[in-house]
Short mmCIF file of C-alpha atoms and ligand atoms in Angstrom, two decimals:
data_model
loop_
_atom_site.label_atom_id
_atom_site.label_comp_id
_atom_site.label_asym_id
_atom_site.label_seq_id
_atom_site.Cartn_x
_atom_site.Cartn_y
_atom_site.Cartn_z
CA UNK A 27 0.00 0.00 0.00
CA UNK A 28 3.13 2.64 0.89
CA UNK A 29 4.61 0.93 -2.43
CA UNK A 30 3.12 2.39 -5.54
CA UNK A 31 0.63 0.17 -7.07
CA UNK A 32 2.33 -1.67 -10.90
CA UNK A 33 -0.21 -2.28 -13.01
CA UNK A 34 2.14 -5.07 -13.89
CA UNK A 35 1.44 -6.95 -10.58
CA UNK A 36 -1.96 -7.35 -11.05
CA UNK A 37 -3.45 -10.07 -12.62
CA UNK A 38 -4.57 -10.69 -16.06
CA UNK A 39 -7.59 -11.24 -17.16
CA UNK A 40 -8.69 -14.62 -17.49
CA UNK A 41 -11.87 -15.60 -17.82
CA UNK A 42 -13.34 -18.44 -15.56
CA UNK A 43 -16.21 -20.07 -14.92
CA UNK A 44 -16.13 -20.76 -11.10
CA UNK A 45 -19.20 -18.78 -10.45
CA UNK A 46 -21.37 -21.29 -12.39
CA UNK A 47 -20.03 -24.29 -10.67
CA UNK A 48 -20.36 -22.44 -7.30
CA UNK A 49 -23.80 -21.50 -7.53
CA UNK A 50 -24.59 -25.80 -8.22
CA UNK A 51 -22.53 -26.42 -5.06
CA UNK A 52 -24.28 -24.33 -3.05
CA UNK A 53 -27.42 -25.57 -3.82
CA UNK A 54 -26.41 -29.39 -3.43
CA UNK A 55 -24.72 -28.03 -0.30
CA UNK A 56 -28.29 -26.44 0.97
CA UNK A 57 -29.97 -29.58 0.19
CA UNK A 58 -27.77 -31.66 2.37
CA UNK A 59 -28.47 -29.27 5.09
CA UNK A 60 -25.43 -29.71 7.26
CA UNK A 61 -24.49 -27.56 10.29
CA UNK A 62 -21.24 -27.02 10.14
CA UNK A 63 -17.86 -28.85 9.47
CA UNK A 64 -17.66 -30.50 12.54
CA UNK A 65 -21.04 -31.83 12.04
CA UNK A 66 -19.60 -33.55 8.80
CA UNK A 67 -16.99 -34.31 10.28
CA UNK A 68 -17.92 -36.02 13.76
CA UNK A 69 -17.87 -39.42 14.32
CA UNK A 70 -15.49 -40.48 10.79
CA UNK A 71 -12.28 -39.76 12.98
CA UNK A 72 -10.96 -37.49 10.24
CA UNK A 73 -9.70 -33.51 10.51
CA UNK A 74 -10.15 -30.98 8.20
CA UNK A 75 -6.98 -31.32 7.29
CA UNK A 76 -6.95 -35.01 6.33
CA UNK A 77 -10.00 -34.01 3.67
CA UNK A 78 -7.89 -32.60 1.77
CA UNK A 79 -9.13 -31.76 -1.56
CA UNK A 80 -7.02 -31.20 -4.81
CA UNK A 81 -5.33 -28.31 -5.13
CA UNK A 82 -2.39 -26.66 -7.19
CA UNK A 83 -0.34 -25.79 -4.17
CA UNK A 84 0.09 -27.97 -1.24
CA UNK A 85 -2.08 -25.69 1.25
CA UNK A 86 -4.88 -27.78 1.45
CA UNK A 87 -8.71 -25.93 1.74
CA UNK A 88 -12.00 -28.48 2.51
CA UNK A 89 -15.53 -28.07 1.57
CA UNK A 90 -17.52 -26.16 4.53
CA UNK A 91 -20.98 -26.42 5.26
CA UNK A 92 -23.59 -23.33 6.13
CA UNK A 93 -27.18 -23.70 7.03
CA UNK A 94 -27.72 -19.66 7.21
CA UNK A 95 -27.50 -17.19 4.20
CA UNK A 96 -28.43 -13.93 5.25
CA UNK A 97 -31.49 -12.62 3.99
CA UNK A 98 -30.39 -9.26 2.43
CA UNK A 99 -27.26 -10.72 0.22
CA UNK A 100 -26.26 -7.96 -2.38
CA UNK A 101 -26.55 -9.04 -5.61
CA UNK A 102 -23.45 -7.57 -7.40
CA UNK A 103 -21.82 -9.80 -9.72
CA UNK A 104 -19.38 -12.49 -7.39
CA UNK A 105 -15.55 -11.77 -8.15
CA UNK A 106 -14.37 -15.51 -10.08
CA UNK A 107 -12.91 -17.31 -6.82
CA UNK A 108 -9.37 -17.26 -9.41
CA UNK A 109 -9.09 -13.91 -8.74
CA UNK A 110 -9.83 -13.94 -4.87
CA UNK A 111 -7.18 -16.64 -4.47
CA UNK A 112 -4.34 -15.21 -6.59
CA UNK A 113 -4.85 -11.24 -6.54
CA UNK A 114 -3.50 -10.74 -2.60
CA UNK A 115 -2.61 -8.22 -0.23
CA UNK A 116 -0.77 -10.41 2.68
CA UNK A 117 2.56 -8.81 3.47
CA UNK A 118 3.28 -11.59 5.86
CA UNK A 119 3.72 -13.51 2.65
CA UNK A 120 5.00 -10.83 0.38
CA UNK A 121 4.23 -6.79 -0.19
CA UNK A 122 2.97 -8.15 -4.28
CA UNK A 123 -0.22 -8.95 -5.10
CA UNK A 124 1.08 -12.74 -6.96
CA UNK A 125 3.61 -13.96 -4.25
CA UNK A 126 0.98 -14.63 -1.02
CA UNK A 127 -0.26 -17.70 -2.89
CA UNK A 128 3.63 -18.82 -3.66
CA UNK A 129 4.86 -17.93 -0.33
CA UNK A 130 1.92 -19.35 1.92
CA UNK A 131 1.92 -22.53 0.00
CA UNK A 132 3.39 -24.62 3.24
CA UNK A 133 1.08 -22.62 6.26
CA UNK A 134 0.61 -24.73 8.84
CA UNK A 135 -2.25 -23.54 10.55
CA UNK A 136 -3.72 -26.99 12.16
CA UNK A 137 -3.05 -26.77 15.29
CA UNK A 138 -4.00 -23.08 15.87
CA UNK A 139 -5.02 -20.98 19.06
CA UNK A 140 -7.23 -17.94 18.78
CA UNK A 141 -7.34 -16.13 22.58
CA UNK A 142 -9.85 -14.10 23.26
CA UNK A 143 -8.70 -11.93 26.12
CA UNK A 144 -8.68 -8.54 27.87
CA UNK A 145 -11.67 -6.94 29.38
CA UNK A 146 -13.71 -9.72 29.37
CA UNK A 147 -15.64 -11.58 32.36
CA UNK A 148 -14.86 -14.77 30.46
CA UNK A 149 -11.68 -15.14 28.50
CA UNK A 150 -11.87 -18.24 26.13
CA UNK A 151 -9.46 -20.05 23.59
CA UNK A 152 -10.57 -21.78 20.38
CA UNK A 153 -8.56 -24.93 18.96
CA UNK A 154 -8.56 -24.96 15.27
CA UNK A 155 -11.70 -27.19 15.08
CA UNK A 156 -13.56 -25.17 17.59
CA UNK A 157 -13.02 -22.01 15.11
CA UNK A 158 -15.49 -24.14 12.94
CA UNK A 159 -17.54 -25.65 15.22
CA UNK A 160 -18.30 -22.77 17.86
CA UNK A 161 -20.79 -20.71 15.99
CA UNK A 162 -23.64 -21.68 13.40
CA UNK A 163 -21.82 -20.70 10.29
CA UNK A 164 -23.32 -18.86 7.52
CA UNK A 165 -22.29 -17.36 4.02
CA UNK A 166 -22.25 -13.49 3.23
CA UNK A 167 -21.69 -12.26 0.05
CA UNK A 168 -19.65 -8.74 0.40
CA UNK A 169 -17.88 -6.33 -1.24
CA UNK A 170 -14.54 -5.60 -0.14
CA UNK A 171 -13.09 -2.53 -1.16
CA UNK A 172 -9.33 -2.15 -1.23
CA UNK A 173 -7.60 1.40 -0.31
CA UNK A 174 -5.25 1.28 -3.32
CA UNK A 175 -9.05 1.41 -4.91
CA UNK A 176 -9.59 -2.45 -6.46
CA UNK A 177 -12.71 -4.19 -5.17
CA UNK A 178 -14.37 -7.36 -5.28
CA UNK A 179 -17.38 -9.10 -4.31
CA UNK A 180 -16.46 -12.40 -2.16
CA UNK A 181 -18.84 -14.79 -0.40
CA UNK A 182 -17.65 -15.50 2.89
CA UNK A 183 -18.35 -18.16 5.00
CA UNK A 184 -18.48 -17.54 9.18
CA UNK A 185 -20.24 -16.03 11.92
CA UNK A 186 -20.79 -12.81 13.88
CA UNK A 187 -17.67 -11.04 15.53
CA UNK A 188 -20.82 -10.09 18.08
CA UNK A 189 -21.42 -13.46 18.90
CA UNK A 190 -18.16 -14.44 19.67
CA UNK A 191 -17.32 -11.05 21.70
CA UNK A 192 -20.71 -11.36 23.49
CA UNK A 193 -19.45 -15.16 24.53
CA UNK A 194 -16.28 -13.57 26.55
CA UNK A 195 -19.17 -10.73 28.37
CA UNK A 196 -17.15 -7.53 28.01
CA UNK A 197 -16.79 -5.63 30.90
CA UNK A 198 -17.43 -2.03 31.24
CA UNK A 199 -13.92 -1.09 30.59
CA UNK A 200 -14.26 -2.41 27.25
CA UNK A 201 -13.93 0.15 24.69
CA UNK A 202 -12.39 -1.45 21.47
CA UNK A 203 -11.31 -4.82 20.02
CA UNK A 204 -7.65 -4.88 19.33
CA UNK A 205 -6.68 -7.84 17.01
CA UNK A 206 -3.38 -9.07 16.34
CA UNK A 207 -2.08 -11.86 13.83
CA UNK A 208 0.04 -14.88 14.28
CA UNK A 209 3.73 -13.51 14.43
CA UNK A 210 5.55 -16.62 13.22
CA UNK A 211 8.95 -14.88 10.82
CA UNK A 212 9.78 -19.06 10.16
CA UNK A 213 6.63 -19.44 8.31
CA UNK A 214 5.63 -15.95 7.41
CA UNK A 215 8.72 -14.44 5.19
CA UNK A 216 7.50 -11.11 4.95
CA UNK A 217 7.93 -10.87 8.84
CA UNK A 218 11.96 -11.61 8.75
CA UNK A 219 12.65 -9.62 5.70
CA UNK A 220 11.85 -6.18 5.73
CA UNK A 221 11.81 -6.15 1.74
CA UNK A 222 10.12 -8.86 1.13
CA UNK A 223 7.18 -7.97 3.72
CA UNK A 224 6.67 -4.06 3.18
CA UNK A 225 8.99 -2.36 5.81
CA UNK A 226 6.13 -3.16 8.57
CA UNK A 227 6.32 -4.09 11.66
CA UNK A 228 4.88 -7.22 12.41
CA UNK A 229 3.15 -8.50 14.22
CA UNK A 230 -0.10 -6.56 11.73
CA UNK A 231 -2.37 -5.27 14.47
CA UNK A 232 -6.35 -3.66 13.76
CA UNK A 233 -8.93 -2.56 15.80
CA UNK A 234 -12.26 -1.28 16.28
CA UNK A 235 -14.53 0.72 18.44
CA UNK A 236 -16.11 -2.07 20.27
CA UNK A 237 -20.06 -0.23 18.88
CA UNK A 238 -18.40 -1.23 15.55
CA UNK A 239 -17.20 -4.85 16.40
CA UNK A 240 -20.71 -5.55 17.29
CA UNK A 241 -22.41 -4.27 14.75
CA UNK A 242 -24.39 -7.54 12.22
CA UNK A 243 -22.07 -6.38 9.43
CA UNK A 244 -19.00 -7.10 11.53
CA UNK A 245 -17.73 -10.95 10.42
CA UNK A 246 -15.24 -13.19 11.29
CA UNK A 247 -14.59 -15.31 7.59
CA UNK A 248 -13.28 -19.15 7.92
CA UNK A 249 -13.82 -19.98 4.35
CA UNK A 250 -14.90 -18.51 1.17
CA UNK A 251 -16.56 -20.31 -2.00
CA UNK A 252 -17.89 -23.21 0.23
CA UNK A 253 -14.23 -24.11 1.25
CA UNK A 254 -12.14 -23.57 4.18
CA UNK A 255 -9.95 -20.24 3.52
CA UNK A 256 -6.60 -20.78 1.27
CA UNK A 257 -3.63 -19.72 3.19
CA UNK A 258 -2.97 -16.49 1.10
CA UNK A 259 -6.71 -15.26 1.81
CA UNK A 260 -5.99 -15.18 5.82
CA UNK A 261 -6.52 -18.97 6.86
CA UNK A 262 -7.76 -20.50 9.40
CA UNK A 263 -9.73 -16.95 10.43
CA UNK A 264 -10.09 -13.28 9.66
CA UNK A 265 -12.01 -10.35 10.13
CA UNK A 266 -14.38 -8.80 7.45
CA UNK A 267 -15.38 -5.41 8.19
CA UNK A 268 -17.02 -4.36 4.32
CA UNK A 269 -18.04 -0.75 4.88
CA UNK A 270 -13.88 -0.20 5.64
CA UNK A 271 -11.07 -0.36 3.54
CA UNK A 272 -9.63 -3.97 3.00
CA UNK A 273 -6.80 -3.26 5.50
CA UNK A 274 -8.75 -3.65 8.21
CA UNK A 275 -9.96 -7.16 7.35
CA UNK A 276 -7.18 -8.25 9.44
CA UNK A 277 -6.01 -12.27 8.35
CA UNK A 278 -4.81 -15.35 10.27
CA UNK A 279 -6.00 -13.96 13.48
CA UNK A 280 -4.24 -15.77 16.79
CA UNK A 281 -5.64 -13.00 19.39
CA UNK A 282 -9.06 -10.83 19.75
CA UNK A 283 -8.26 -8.51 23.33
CA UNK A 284 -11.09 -6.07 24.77
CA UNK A 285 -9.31 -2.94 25.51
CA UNK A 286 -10.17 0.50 27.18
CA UNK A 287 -7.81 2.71 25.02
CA UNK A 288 -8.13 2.87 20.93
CA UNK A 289 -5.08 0.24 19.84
CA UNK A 290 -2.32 1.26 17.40
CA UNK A 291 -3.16 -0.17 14.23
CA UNK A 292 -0.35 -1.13 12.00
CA UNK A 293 -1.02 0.76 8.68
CA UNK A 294 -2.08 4.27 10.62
CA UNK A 295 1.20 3.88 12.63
CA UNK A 296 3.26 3.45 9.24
CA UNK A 297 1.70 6.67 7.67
CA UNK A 298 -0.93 8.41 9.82
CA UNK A 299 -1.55 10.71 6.74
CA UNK A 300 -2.64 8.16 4.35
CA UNK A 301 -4.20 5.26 6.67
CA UNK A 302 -6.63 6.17 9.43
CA UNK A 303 -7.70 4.43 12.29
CA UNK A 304 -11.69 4.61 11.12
CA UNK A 305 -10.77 3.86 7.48
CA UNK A 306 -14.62 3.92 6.14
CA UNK A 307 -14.77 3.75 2.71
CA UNK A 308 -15.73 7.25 1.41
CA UNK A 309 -15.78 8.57 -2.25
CA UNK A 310 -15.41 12.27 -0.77
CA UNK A 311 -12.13 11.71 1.28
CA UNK A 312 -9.04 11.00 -1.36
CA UNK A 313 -6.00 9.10 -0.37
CA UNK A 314 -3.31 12.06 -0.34
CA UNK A 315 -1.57 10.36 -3.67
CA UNK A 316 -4.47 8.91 -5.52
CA UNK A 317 -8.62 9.55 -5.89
CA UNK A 318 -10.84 7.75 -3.60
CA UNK A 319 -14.33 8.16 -5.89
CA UNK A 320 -14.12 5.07 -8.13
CA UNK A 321 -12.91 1.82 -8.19
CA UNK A 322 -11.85 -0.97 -10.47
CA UNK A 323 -13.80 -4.28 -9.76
CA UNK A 324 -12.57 -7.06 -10.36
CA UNK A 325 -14.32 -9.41 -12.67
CA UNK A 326 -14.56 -12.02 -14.74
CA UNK A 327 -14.45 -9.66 -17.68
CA UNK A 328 -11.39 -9.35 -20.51
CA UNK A 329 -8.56 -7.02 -20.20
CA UNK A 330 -10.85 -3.99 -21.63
CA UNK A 331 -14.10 -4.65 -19.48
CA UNK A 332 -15.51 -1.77 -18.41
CA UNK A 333 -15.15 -2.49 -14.69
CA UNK A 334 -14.63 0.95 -13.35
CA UNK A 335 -17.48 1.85 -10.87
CA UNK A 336 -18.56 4.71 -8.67
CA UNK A 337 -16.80 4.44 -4.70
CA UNK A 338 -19.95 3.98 -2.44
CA UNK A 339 -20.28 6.02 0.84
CA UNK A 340 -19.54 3.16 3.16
CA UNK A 341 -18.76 1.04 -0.03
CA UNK A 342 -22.87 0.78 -0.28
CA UNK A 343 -23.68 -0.24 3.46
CA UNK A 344 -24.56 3.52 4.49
CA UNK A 345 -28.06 1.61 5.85
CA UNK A 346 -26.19 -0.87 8.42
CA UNK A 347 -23.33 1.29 9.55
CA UNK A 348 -24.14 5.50 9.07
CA UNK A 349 -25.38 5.77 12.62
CA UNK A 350 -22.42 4.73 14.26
CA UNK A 351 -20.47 8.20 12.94
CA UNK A 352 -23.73 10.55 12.86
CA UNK A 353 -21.44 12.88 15.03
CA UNK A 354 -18.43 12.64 13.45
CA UNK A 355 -16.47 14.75 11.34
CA UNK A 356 -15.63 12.03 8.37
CA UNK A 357 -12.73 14.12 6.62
CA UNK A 358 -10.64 14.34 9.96
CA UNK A 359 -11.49 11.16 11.25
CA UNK A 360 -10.96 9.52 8.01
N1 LIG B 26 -3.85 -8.89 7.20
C1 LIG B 26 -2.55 -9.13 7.44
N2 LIG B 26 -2.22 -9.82 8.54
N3 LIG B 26 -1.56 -8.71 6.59
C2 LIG B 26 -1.85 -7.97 5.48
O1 LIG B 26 -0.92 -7.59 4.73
N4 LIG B 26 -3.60 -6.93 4.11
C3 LIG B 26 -4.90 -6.24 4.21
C4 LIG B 26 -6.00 -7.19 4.69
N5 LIG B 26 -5.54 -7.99 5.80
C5 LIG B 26 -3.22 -7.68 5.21
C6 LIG B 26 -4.21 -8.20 6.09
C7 LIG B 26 -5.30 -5.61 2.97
S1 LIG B 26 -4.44 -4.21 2.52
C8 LIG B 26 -6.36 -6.05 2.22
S2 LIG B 26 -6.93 -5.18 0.88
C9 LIG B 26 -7.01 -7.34 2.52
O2 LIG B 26 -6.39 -8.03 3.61
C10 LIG B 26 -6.94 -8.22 1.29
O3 LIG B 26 -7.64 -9.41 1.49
P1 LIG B 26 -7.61 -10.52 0.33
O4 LIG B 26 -6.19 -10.76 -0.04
O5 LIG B 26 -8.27 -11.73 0.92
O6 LIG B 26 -8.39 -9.94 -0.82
#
């Protein structure tokens, strides 16, 4: 994001057909009606790991089942799952969009521990089954739109940040959610050389205001396209917060801590100016080096689609999300 966007990094064009063959999944997958992966998985003494399906890299992802879609699923075209898998911002893995999926290829993220800690009455742990198992998991079809002003429209698969956060019972020193992600330089290049990962300082850290954590839009993603999430998309969990620039989505997610004071984020720390701590999506505040009012989406169309769209206030989720700033000054708390 601090390096100038190449147009020669990005992807090309390719048409695919995975939305087709997605759409008859999920409606076999309906039709079975399972609750979850655990579900599927109980009593045939297998992991999610050992399922492995096929796969060009040796990350393995497994089919995951949903019994909830939610009721008021945008309709925008879905992004080909190609492109969600291969077009990457990861810096743990590498600051280009193409070397997440070549660097993540061997993430081991079975056995995992997510802590959730901090001003809570009840502090918890999940094992990397529990992350699937804990929560009725449902799909959400979102747009995520990127600061360096791509987008894309991804269906996630996962459950409320609110009904995990409720599970802990803040207490009333709880102000915001500070989340941090696995800090592991042996498997995560980008954290052991400053080159390859961006010049950050790792471990990445978000937050939000805890009003915004537990808002419905608020989502913690463990798989995408009916699958567990690929290594280079933030496996085994991440946050999805679509009315906020991508950053904020933060990936591969070992700790969620209530805090009292607003955390240091890591992309507002590396240039205040550029990256705020709010980071709503909004057409009428520019990035100080580029325009903020359209974006490219990313399609399934040729190299000269005409994929270049109008930036939403909120990135189009002004109805779910407007009242939590009604009193705020949105160019200086950008
Ligand atoms: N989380 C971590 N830990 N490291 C990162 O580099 N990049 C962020 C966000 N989460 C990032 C991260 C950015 S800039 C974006 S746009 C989204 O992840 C991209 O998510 P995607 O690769 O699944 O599309």
């Amino acid at each position: 994001m601090l390096i100038k966007i190449k147009r020669n990094n990005e992807l090309t064009e390719n048409d695919v057909t995975d939305e087709s063959v997605y759409k008859e999944r999920r409606k076999l997958l309906k039709g079975l009606g399972f609750a979850g992966a655990s579900t599927l998985l109980a009593g045939t003494g297998l992991s999610l790991n050992a399922l492995a399906k096929d796969s060009d890299s040796s990350f393995k992802t497994t089919p995951l089942k949903f019994t909830k879609t939610n009721a008021k699923q945008i309709t925008d075209k879905l992004t080909p799952e190609a492109k969600v898998i291969s077009h990457n911002n990861f810096y743990e893995f590498g600051a280009k969009k193409d070397q997440p999926i070549e660097y993540a290829k061997n993430f081991k993220v079975d056995p995992w521990q997510l802590k959730i800690t901090g001003e809570v009455n009840k502090p918890f742990t999940l094992d990397y089954e529990q992350l699937f198992s804990s929560f009725e998991l449902e799909e959400r079809i979102y747009r995520l739109r990127c600061v360096e002003a791509w987008s894309m429209v991804i269906p996630w698969l996962g459950f409320r940040l609110a009904d995990l956060i409720k599970k802990a019972e803040p207490n009333s020193d709880a102000k915001y959610v500070k989340f941090k992600t696995l800090y592991d330089p042996k498997q995560m290049p980008g954290q052991s050389n400053r080159y390859l990962g961006g010049g950050i300082n790792y471990p990445y850290v978000e937050g939000l205001r805890l009003d915004e954590a537990m808002n419905d839009l608020s989502f913690l993603s463990v798989g995408l396209y009916g699958k567990t999430l690929p290594a280079q998309n933030g496996a085994p969990i991440r946050l999805v917060t679509p009315w906020k620039y991508g950053f904020k989505s933060i990936k591969s997610i070992v700790e969620i801590e209530l805090v009292t004071r607003k955390p240091k984020t890591t992309w507002n720390k590396l240039a205040p100016n550029e990256y705020g701590f709010y980071a709503n999506v909004n057409p009428n505040v520019d990035h100080p080096r580029w325009s903020q009012a359209s974006e490219r989406r990313i399609t399934s169309g040729g190299l000269f689609a005409r994929n270049r769209i109008e930036t939403q206030m909120f990135n189009g989720y002004a109805e779910q999300v407007a009242e939590l700033y009604k009193n705020m000054n949105l160019k200086r708390y950008y």
